[in-house]
Coordinates of N, CA, C and O in Angstrom, one line a residue:
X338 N 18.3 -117.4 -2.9 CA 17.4 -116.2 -3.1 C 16.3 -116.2 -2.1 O 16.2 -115.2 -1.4
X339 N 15.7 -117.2 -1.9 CA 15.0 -117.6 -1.0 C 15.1 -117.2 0.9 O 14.3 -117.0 1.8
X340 N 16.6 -117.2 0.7 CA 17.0 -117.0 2.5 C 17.3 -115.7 2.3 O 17.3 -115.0 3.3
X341 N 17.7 -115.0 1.1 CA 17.8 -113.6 1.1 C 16.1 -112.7 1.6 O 15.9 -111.8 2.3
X342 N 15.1 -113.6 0.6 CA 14.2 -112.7 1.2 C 13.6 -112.5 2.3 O 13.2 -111.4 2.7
X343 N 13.4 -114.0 3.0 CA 13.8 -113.9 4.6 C 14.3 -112.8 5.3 O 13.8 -111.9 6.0
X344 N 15.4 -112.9 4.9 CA 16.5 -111.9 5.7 C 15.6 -110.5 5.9 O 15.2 -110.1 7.0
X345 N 15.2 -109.8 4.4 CA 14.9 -108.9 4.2 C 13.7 -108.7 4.7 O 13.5 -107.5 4.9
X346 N 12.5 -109.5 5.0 CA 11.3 -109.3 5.7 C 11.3 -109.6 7.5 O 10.3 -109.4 8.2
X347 N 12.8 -110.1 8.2 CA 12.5 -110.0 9.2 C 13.6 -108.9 9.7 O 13.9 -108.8 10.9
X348 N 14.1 -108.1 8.8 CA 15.2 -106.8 9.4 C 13.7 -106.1 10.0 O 13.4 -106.0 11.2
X349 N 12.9 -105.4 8.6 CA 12.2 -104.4 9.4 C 11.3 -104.9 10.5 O 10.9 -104.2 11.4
X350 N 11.0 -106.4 10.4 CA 10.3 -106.6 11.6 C 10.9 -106.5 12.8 O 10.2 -106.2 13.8
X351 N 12.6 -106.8 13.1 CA 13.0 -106.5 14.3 C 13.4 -105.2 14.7 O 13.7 -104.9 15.8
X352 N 13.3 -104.4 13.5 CA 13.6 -103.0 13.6 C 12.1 -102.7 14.6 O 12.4 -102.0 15.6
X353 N 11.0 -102.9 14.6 CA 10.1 -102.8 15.2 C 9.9 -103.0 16.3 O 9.6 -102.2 17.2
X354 N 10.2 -104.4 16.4 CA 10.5 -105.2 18.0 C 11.1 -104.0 18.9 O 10.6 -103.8 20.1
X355 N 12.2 -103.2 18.4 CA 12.9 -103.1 18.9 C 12.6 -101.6 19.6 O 13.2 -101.0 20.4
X356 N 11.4 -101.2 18.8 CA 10.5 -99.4 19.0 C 11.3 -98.8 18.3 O 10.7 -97.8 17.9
X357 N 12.5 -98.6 17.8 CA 13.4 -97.8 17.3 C 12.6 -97.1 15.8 O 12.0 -97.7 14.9
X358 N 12.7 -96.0 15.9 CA 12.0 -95.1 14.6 C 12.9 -94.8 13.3 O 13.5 -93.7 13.5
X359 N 13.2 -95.4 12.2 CA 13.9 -94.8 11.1 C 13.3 -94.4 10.1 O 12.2 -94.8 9.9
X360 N 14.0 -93.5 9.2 CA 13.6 -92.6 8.0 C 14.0 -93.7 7.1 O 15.0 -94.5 7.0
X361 N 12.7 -93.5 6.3 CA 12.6 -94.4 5.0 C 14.4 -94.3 4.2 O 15.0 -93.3 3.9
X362 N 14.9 -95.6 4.0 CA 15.9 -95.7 3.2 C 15.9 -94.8 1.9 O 14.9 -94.7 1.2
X363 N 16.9 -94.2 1.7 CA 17.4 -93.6 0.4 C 17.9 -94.5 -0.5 O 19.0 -94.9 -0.2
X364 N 17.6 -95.0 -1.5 CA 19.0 -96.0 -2.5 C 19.6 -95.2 -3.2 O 19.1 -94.7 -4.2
X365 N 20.5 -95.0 -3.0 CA 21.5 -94.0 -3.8 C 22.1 -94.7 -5.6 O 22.6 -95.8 -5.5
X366 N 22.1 -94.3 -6.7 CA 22.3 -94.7 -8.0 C 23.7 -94.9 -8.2 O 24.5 -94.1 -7.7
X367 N 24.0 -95.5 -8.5 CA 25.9 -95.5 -8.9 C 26.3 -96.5 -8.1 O 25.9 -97.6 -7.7
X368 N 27.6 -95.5 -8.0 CA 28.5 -96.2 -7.0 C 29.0 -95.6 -6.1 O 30.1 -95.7 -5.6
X369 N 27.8 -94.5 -5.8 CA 28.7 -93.4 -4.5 C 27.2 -93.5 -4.0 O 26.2 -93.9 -4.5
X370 N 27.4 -93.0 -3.0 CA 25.8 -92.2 -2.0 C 25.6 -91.2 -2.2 O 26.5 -90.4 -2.2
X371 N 24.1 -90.7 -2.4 CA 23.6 -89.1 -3.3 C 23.4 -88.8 -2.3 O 22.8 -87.8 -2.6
X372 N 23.4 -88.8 -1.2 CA 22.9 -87.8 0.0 C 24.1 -87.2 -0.1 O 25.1 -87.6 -0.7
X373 N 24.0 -85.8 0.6 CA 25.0 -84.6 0.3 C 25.2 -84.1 2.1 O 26.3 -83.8 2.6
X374 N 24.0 -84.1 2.8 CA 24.2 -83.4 3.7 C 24.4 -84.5 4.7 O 24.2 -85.7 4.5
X375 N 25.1 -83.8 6.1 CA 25.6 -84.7 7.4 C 24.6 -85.6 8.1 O 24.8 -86.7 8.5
X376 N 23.6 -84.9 8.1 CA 22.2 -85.2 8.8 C 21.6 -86.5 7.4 O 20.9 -87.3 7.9
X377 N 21.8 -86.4 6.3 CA 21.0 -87.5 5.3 C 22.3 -88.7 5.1 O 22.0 -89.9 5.0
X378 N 23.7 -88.2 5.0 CA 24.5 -89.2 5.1 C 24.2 -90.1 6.1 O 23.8 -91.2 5.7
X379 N 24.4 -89.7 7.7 CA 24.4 -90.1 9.1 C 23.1 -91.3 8.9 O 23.2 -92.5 9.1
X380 N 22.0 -90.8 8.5 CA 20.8 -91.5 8.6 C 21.2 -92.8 7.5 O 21.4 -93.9 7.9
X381 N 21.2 -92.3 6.2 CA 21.2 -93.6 5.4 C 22.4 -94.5 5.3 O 22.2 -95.6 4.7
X382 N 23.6 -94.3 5.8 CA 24.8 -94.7 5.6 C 25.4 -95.3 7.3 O 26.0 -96.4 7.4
X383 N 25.2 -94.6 8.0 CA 25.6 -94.8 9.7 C 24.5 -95.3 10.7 O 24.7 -95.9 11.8
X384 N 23.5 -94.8 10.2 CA 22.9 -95.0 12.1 C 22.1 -96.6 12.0 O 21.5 -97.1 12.9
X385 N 22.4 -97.2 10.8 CA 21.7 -98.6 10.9 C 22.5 -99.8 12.0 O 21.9 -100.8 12.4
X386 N 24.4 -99.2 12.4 CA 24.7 -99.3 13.3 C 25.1 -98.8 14.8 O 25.4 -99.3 15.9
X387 N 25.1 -97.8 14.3 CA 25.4 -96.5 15.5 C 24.0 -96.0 16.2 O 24.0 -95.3 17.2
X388 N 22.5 -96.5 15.4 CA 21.5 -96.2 16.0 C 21.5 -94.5 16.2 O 22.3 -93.7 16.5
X389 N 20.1 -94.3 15.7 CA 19.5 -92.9 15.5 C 20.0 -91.5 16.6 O 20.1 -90.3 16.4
X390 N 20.2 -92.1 17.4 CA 20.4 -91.0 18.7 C 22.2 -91.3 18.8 O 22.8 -90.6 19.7
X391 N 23.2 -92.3 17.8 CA 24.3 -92.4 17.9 C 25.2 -93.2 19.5 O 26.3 -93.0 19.9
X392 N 24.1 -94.1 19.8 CA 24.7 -94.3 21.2 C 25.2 -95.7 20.7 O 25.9 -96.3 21.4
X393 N 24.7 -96.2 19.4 CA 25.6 -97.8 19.3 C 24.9 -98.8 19.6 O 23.7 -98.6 19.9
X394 N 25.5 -100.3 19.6 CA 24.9 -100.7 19.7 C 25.3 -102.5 20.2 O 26.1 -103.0 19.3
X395 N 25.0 -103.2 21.1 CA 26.3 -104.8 20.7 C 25.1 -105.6 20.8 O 24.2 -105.3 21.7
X396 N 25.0 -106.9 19.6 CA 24.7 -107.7 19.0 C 25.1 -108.7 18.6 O 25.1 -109.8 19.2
X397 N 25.4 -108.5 17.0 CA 25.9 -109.7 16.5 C 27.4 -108.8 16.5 O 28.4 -109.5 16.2
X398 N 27.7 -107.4 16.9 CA 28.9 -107.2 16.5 C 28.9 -105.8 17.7 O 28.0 -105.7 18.5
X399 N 29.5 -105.2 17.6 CA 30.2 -103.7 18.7 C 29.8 -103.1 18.1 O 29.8 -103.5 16.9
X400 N 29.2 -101.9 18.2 CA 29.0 -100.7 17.2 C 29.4 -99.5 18.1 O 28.3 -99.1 18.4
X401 N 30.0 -99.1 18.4 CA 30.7 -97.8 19.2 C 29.4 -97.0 19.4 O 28.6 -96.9 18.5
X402 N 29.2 -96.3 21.0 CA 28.6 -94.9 20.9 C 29.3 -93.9 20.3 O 30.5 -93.8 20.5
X403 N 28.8 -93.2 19.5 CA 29.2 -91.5 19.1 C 28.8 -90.5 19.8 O 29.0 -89.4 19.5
X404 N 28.0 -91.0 21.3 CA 27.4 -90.0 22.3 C 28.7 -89.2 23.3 O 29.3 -89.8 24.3
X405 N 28.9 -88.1 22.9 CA 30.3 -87.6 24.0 C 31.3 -88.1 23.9 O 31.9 -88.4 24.9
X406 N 31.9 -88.6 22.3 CA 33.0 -89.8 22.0 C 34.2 -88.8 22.1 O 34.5 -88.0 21.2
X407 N 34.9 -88.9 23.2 CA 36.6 -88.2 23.2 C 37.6 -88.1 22.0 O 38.3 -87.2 21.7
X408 N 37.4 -89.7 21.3 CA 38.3 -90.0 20.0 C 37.8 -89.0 19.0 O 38.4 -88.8 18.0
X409 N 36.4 -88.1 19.4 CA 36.1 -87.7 17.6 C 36.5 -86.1 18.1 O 36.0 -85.2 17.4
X410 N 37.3 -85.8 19.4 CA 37.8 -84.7 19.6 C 39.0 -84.1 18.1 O 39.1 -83.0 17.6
X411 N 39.7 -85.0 17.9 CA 40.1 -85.1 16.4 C 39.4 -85.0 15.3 O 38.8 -86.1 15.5
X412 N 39.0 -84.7 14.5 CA 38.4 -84.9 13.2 C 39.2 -86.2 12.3 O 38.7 -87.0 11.6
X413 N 40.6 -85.8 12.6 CA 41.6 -87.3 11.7 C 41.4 -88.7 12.3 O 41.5 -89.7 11.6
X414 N 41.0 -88.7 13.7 CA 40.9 -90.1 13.7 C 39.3 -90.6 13.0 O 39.3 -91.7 12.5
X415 N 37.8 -89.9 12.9 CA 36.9 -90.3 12.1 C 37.0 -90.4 11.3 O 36.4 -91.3 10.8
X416 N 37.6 -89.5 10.5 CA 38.1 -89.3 9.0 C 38.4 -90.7 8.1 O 37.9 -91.2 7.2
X417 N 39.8 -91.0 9.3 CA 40.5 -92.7 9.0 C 39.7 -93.4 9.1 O 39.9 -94.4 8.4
X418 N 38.4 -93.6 10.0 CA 38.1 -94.4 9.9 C 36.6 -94.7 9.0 O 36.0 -95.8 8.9
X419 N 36.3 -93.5 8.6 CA 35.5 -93.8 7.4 C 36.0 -94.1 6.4 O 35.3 -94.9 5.7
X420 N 37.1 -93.6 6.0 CA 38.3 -94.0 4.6 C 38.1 -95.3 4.8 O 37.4 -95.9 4.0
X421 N 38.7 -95.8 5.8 CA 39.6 -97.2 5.7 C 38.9 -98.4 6.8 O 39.2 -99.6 7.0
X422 N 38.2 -97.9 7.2 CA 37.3 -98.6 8.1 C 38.0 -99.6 9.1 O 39.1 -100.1 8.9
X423 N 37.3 -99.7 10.2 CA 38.6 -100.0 11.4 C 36.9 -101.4 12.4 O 35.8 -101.0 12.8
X424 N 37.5 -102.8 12.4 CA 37.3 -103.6 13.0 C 35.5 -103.9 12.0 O 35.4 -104.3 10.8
X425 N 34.5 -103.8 12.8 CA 33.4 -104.1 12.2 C 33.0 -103.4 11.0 O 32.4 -103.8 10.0
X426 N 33.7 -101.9 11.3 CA 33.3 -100.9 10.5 C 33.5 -101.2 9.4 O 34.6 -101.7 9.4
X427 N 32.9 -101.2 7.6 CA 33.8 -101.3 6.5 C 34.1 -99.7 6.0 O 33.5 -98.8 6.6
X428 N 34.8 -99.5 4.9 CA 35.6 -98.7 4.4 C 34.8 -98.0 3.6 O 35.0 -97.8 2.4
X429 N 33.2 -97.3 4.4 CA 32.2 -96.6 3.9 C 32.6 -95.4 3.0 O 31.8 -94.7 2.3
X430 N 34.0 -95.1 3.1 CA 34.3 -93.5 3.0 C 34.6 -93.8 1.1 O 33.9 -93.0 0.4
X431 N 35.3 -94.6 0.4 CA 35.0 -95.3 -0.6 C 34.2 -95.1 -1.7 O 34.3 -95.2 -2.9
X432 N 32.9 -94.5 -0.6 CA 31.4 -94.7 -1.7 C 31.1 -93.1 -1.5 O 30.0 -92.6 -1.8
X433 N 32.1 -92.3 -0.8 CA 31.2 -91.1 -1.1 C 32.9 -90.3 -1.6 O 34.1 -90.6 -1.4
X434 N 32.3 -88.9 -2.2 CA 33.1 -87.7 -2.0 C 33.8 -87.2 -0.9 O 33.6 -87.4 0.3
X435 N 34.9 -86.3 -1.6 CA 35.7 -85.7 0.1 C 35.0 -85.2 0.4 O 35.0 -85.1 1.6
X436 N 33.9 -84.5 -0.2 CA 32.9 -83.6 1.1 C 32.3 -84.1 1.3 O 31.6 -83.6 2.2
X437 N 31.9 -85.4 0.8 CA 30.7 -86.1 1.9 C 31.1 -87.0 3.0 O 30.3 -87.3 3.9
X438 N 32.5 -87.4 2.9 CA 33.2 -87.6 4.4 C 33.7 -86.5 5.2 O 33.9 -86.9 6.4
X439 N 33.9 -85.2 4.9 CA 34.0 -83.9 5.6 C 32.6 -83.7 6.5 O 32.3 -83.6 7.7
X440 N 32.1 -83.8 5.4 CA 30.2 -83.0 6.0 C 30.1 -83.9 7.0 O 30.4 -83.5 8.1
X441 N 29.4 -85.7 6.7 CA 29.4 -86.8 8.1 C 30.2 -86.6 9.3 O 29.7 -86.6 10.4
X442 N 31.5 -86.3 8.9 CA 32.5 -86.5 10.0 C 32.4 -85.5 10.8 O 32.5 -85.9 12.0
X443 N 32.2 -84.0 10.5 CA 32.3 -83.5 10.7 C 30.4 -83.0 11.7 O 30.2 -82.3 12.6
X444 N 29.5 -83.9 11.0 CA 28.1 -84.0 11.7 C 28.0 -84.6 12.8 O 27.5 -84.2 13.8
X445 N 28.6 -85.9 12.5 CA 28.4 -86.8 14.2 C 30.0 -86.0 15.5 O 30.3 -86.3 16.6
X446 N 30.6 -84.9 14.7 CA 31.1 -84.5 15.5 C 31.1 -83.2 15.9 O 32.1 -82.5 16.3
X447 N 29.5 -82.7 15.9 CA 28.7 -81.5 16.0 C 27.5 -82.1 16.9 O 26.8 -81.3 17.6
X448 N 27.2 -83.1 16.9 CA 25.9 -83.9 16.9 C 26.2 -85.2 18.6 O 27.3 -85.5 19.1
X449 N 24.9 -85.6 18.9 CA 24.9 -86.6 19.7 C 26.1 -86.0 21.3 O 27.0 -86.7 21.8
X450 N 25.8 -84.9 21.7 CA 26.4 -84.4 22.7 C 27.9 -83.9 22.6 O 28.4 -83.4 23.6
X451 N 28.6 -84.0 21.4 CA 29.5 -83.8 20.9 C 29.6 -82.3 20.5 O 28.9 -82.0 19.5
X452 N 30.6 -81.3 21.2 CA 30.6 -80.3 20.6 C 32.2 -79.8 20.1 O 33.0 -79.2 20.8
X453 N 32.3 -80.0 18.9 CA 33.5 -80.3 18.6 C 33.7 -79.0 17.0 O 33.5 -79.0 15.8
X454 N 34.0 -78.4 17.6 CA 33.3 -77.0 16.5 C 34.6 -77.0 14.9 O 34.2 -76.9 13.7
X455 N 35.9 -77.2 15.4 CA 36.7 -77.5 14.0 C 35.8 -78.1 13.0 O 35.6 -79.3 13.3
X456 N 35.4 -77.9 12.2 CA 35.0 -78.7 10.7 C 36.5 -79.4 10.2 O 37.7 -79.1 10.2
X457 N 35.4 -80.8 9.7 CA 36.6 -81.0 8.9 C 36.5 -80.6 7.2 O 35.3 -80.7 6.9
X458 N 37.0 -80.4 6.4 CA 37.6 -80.0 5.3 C 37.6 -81.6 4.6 O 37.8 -82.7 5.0
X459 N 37.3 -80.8 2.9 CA 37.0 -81.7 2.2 C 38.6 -82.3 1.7 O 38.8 -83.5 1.3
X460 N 39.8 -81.0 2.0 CA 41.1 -80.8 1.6 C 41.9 -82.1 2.6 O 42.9 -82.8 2.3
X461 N 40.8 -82.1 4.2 CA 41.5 -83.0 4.7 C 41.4 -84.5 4.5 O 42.2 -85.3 4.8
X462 N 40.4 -84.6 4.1 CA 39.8 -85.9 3.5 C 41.1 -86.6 2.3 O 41.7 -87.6 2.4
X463 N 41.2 -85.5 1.4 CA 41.7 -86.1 0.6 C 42.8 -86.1 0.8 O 43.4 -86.7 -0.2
X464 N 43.8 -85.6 2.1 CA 45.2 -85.9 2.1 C 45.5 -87.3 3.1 O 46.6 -87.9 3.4
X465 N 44.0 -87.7 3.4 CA 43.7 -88.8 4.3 C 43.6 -90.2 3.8 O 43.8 -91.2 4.4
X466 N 43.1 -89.9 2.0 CA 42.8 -91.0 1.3 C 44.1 -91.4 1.2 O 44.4 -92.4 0.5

């Protein structure tokens, strides 16, 4: 318990170190994430590794830019990989609704230089699960 609280008083301190600016965490109730929209998913659920402006990040692990990403010219390959999660990523898609992997998926592929205008569909989600 002890190395847990560690952990947890020197995250925000390196979050600092680091100048990077984040929106106060959400804790979501249950067992899903209550954020609804692309922009409150992205923040509380994604940019802790993809970083606020989506460009990524390598550390203790790879975190892909989403800045002008070719792969999210698809909506199916983000899709899968929020479902099912692929290498560092875990299987965040799990904890939310088809439309709250539509709306995300469909945000960081509107967002971060990306202009990728198909939406994806809550319909596609679920023939994805």
């Amino acid at each position: 318990m002890r190395a847990m609280r560690l952990t947890v008083l020197l995250v925000p301190a390196s979050l600092a170190v680091a100048g990077a600016v984040y929106a106060e965490p959400i804790l979501s109730p249950g067992f899903r994430f209550s954020e609804q929209t692309g922009e409150a998913l992205y923040t509380n659920v994604c940019q802790a590794c993809h970083m606020a402006n989506g460009e990524g990040a390598t550390g203790a692990g790879r975190y892909p830019s989403l800045v002008k990403n070719p792969k999210l010219e698809t909506g199916d390959y983000a899709t899968y990989v929020v479902l099912h999660g692929q290498k560092a990523m875990p299987a965040v898609g799990r904890l939310m609704t088809d439309e709250q992997v539509a709306t995300v998926v469909t945000y960081i592929r509107t967002h971060f230089g990306n202009d990728y205008k198909e939406p994806v569909r809550a319909e596609d989600v679920k023939k994805a699960r």
